[in-house]
């Protein structure tokens, strides 16, 4: 009898009734959100504000901000603030990091090119030595194979 597969089931989104399960799920998702936001700020230089309210009776407020929630909310609401510039207090760290990485990559490329040139010159010198040797090493190998065949 062929095996029946259920496949993916549609799951309805419903509020969790058990408050302890709700708190655990919220904590895990909050930590994941804040971690991802931190990665975006570090890797991309993004300016992010996240504000979440905990479920349940306590209803605590948690936030993640870079550089600050107030600055980003004011900018979002269109209040008269100067636009962000690339010379801001956090962007210089990002630019310095990128410059260091570029310098390291350039050094690595230069070292690899130097090694490549050395290997090319080594190969050329080996070819020159074999050409100078009475017809090259392949002639000796060819003669050796012919002797063994007889």
PDB file of C-alpha atoms in Angstrom:
ATOM      1  CA  UNK A   1       0.000   0.000   0.000  1.00  0.00           C
ATOM      2  CA  UNK A   2       1.514   3.375  -0.964  1.00  0.00           C
ATOM      3  CA  UNK A   3       2.523   5.618   1.866  1.00  0.00           C
ATOM      4  CA  UNK A   4       0.435   8.746   2.148  1.00  0.00           C
ATOM      5  CA  UNK A   5       2.198  11.945   2.922  1.00  0.00           C
ATOM      6  CA  UNK A   6       0.495  14.629   4.875  1.00  0.00           C
ATOM      7  CA  UNK A   7       2.676  17.400   3.509  1.00  0.00           C
ATOM      8  CA  UNK A   8       2.572  20.779   5.084  1.00  0.00           C
ATOM      9  CA  UNK A   9      -0.423  21.592   7.139  1.00  0.00           C
ATOM     10  CA  UNK A  10      -1.912  25.015   7.445  1.00  0.00           C
ATOM     11  CA  UNK A  11      -1.521  26.295  10.964  1.00  0.00           C
ATOM     12  CA  UNK A  12      -3.968  28.888  12.228  1.00  0.00           C
ATOM     13  CA  UNK A  13      -2.539  31.813  14.136  1.00  0.00           C
ATOM     14  CA  UNK A  14      -4.212  31.894  17.519  1.00  0.00           C
ATOM     15  CA  UNK A  15      -3.305  33.495  20.811  1.00  0.00           C
ATOM     16  CA  UNK A  16      -1.527  31.179  23.219  1.00  0.00           C
ATOM     17  CA  UNK A  17      -3.584  30.570  26.316  1.00  0.00           C
ATOM     18  CA  UNK A  18      -0.827  29.308  28.594  1.00  0.00           C
ATOM     19  CA  UNK A  19       0.917  32.446  29.906  1.00  0.00           C
ATOM     20  CA  UNK A  20       4.216  30.711  30.724  1.00  0.00           C
ATOM     21  CA  UNK A  21       4.475  29.392  27.146  1.00  0.00           C
ATOM     22  CA  UNK A  22       3.687  32.887  25.912  1.00  0.00           C
ATOM     23  CA  UNK A  23       6.502  34.382  28.021  1.00  0.00           C
ATOM     24  CA  UNK A  24       9.043  31.777  26.840  1.00  0.00           C
ATOM     25  CA  UNK A  25       8.136  32.286  23.186  1.00  0.00           C
ATOM     26  CA  UNK A  26       8.309  36.060  23.571  1.00  0.00           C
ATOM     27  CA  UNK A  27      11.733  35.912  25.253  1.00  0.00           C
ATOM     28  CA  UNK A  28      13.209  33.734  22.521  1.00  0.00           C
ATOM     29  CA  UNK A  29      11.831  35.863  19.711  1.00  0.00           C
ATOM     30  CA  UNK A  30      12.894  39.103  21.403  1.00  0.00           C
ATOM     31  CA  UNK A  31      16.455  37.873  21.792  1.00  0.00           C
ATOM     32  CA  UNK A  32      16.514  36.751  18.153  1.00  0.00           C
ATOM     33  CA  UNK A  33      15.175  40.090  16.934  1.00  0.00           C
ATOM     34  CA  UNK A  34      17.668  42.108  18.957  1.00  0.00           C
ATOM     35  CA  UNK A  35      20.554  39.883  17.862  1.00  0.00           C
ATOM     36  CA  UNK A  36      19.647  40.306  14.186  1.00  0.00           C
ATOM     37  CA  UNK A  37      19.262  44.061  14.644  1.00  0.00           C
ATOM     38  CA  UNK A  38      22.687  44.231  16.261  1.00  0.00           C
ATOM     39  CA  UNK A  39      24.208  42.308  13.339  1.00  0.00           C
ATOM     40  CA  UNK A  40      22.617  44.712  10.857  1.00  0.00           C
ATOM     41  CA  UNK A  41      23.997  47.703  12.748  1.00  0.00           C
ATOM     42  CA  UNK A  42      27.472  46.213  12.933  1.00  0.00           C
ATOM     43  CA  UNK A  43      27.767  44.811   9.418  1.00  0.00           C
ATOM     44  CA  UNK A  44      25.792  47.369   7.412  1.00  0.00           C
ATOM     45  CA  UNK A  45      25.922  50.500   9.525  1.00  0.00           C
ATOM     46  CA  UNK A  46      22.114  50.564   9.672  1.00  0.00           C
ATOM     47  CA  UNK A  47      20.269  52.792  12.092  1.00  0.00           C
ATOM     48  CA  UNK A  48      17.537  50.749  13.773  1.00  0.00           C
ATOM     49  CA  UNK A  49      14.980  51.184  16.530  1.00  0.00           C
ATOM     50  CA  UNK A  50      12.888  48.261  17.802  1.00  0.00           C
ATOM     51  CA  UNK A  51      10.342  48.648  20.583  1.00  0.00           C
ATOM     52  CA  UNK A  52       8.405  45.615  21.849  1.00  0.00           C
ATOM     53  CA  UNK A  53       5.963  45.134  24.695  1.00  0.00           C
ATOM     54  CA  UNK A  54       5.991  41.934  26.705  1.00  0.00           C
ATOM     55  CA  UNK A  55       2.770  39.943  26.844  1.00  0.00           C
ATOM     56  CA  UNK A  56       0.948  39.231  30.036  1.00  0.00           C
ATOM     57  CA  UNK A  57       0.172  41.239  33.125  1.00  0.00           C
ATOM     58  CA  UNK A  58       3.618  42.839  33.553  1.00  0.00           C
ATOM     59  CA  UNK A  59       3.567  44.422  30.057  1.00  0.00           C
ATOM     60  CA  UNK A  60       7.200  45.572  30.167  1.00  0.00           C
ATOM     61  CA  UNK A  61       8.758  47.586  27.364  1.00  0.00           C
ATOM     62  CA  UNK A  62      11.962  46.378  25.694  1.00  0.00           C
ATOM     63  CA  UNK A  63      13.875  48.336  23.094  1.00  0.00           C
ATOM     64  CA  UNK A  64      16.921  48.114  20.886  1.00  0.00           C
ATOM     65  CA  UNK A  65      18.254  51.270  19.329  1.00  0.00           C
ATOM     66  CA  UNK A  66      21.172  52.395  17.263  1.00  0.00           C
ATOM     67  CA  UNK A  67      22.006  55.282  17.666  1.00  0.00           C
ATOM     68  CA  UNK A  68      18.859  56.181  19.691  1.00  0.00           C
ATOM     69  CA  UNK A  69      15.123  55.624  19.554  1.00  0.00           C
ATOM     70  CA  UNK A  70      14.388  59.345  19.975  1.00  0.00           C
ATOM     71  CA  UNK A  71      16.608  60.364  17.064  1.00  0.00           C
ATOM     72  CA  UNK A  72      15.150  57.741  14.735  1.00  0.00           C
ATOM     73  CA  UNK A  73      11.532  58.469  15.726  1.00  0.00           C
ATOM     74  CA  UNK A  74      12.084  62.197  15.190  1.00  0.00           C
ATOM     75  CA  UNK A  75      13.588  61.510  11.778  1.00  0.00           C
ATOM     76  CA  UNK A  76      10.708  59.161  10.901  1.00  0.00           C
ATOM     77  CA  UNK A  77       8.117  61.716  11.933  1.00  0.00           C
ATOM     78  CA  UNK A  78       9.821  64.343   9.779  1.00  0.00           C
ATOM     79  CA  UNK A  79      10.849  66.722  12.525  1.00  0.00           C
ATOM     80  CA  UNK A  80      13.550  69.204  11.622  1.00  0.00           C
ATOM     81  CA  UNK A  81      16.683  67.181  12.178  1.00  0.00           C
ATOM     82  CA  UNK A  82      19.796  67.090  10.076  1.00  0.00           C
ATOM     83  CA  UNK A  83      20.001  64.007   7.859  1.00  0.00           C
ATOM     84  CA  UNK A  84      22.493  61.342   8.879  1.00  0.00           C
ATOM     85  CA  UNK A  85      25.955  61.956   7.528  1.00  0.00           C
ATOM     86  CA  UNK A  86      28.670  59.507   6.657  1.00  0.00           C
ATOM     87  CA  UNK A  87      31.005  61.081   9.168  1.00  0.00           C
ATOM     88  CA  UNK A  88      28.752  60.260  12.134  1.00  0.00           C
ATOM     89  CA  UNK A  89      30.065  58.913  15.393  1.00  0.00           C
ATOM     90  CA  UNK A  90      29.432  55.274  14.437  1.00  0.00           C
ATOM     91  CA  UNK A  91      30.151  55.372  10.725  1.00  0.00           C
ATOM     92  CA  UNK A  92      33.828  56.196  11.191  1.00  0.00           C
ATOM     93  CA  UNK A  93      34.308  52.882  12.987  1.00  0.00           C
ATOM     94  CA  UNK A  94      32.661  51.055  10.115  1.00  0.00           C
ATOM     95  CA  UNK A  95      34.777  52.887   7.536  1.00  0.00           C
ATOM     96  CA  UNK A  96      37.976  52.195   9.492  1.00  0.00           C
ATOM     97  CA  UNK A  97      37.094  48.506   9.679  1.00  0.00           C
ATOM     98  CA  UNK A  98      36.435  48.378   5.932  1.00  0.00           C
ATOM     99  CA  UNK A  99      39.718  50.136   5.210  1.00  0.00           C
ATOM    100  CA  UNK A 100      41.658  47.675   7.369  1.00  0.00           C
ATOM    101  CA  UNK A 101      40.004  44.727   5.635  1.00  0.00           C
ATOM    102  CA  UNK A 102      40.772  46.216   2.202  1.00  0.00           C
ATOM    103  CA  UNK A 103      44.417  46.741   3.137  1.00  0.00           C
ATOM    104  CA  UNK A 104      44.706  43.143   4.332  1.00  0.00           C
ATOM    105  CA  UNK A 105      43.096  41.833   1.143  1.00  0.00           C
ATOM    106  CA  UNK A 106      45.413  43.961  -1.005  1.00  0.00           C
ATOM    107  CA  UNK A 107      48.462  42.606   0.852  1.00  0.00           C
ATOM    108  CA  UNK A 108      47.219  39.058   0.335  1.00  0.00           C
ATOM    109  CA  UNK A 109      46.679  39.627  -3.402  1.00  0.00           C
ATOM    110  CA  UNK A 110      50.160  41.140  -3.741  1.00  0.00           C
ATOM    111  CA  UNK A 111      51.715  38.165  -1.916  1.00  0.00           C
ATOM    112  CA  UNK A 112      49.862  35.709  -4.140  1.00  0.00           C
ATOM    113  CA  UNK A 113      50.957  37.589  -7.270  1.00  0.00           C
ATOM    114  CA  UNK A 114      54.564  37.489  -6.043  1.00  0.00           C
ATOM    115  CA  UNK A 115      54.341  33.734  -5.435  1.00  0.00           C
ATOM    116  CA  UNK A 116      52.811  33.272  -8.886  1.00  0.00           C
ATOM    117  CA  UNK A 117      55.680  35.186 -10.511  1.00  0.00           C
ATOM    118  CA  UNK A 118      58.242  33.109  -8.596  1.00  0.00           C
ATOM    119  CA  UNK A 119      56.579  29.879  -9.694  1.00  0.00           C
ATOM    120  CA  UNK A 120      56.434  31.048 -13.316  1.00  0.00           C
ATOM    121  CA  UNK A 121      60.134  31.922 -13.308  1.00  0.00           C
ATOM    122  CA  UNK A 122      60.911  28.577 -11.639  1.00  0.00           C
ATOM    123  CA  UNK A 123      58.966  26.749 -14.350  1.00  0.00           C
ATOM    124  CA  UNK A 124      60.742  28.719 -17.068  1.00  0.00           C
ATOM    125  CA  UNK A 125      64.145  27.872 -15.594  1.00  0.00           C
ATOM    126  CA  UNK A 126      63.247  24.161 -15.388  1.00  0.00           C
ATOM    127  CA  UNK A 127      62.168  24.216 -19.044  1.00  0.00           C
ATOM    128  CA  UNK A 128      65.440  25.920 -20.009  1.00  0.00           C
ATOM    129  CA  UNK A 129      67.496  23.312 -18.134  1.00  0.00           C
ATOM    130  CA  UNK A 130      65.657  20.459 -19.826  1.00  0.00           C
ATOM    131  CA  UNK A 131      66.115  22.035 -23.263  1.00  0.00           C
ATOM    132  CA  UNK A 132      69.865  22.334 -22.702  1.00  0.00           C
ATOM    133  CA  UNK A 133      70.158  18.691 -21.669  1.00  0.00           C
ATOM    134  CA  UNK A 134      70.669  16.721 -24.947  1.00  0.00           C
ATOM    135  CA  UNK A 135      67.114  16.907 -26.234  1.00  0.00           C
ATOM    136  CA  UNK A 136      65.444  17.078 -22.869  1.00  0.00           C
ATOM    137  CA  UNK A 137      64.449  14.541 -20.242  1.00  0.00           C
ATOM    138  CA  UNK A 138      61.577  13.239 -22.347  1.00  0.00           C
ATOM    139  CA  UNK A 139      64.075  11.849 -24.882  1.00  0.00           C
ATOM    140  CA  UNK A 140      65.766   9.819 -22.146  1.00  0.00           C
ATOM    141  CA  UNK A 141      62.382   8.617 -20.933  1.00  0.00           C
ATOM    142  CA  UNK A 142      61.358   7.694 -24.478  1.00  0.00           C
ATOM    143  CA  UNK A 143      64.571   5.709 -25.004  1.00  0.00           C
ATOM    144  CA  UNK A 144      64.081   3.944 -21.663  1.00  0.00           C
ATOM    145  CA  UNK A 145      60.529   2.919 -22.610  1.00  0.00           C
ATOM    146  CA  UNK A 146      61.715   1.649 -26.026  1.00  0.00           C
ATOM    147  CA  UNK A 147      64.444  -0.467 -24.385  1.00  0.00           C
ATOM    148  CA  UNK A 148      61.925  -2.030 -22.005  1.00  0.00           C
ATOM    149  CA  UNK A 149      59.543  -2.770 -24.869  1.00  0.00           C
ATOM    150  CA  UNK A 150      62.236  -4.758 -26.761  1.00  0.00           C
TER     151      UNK A 150
END
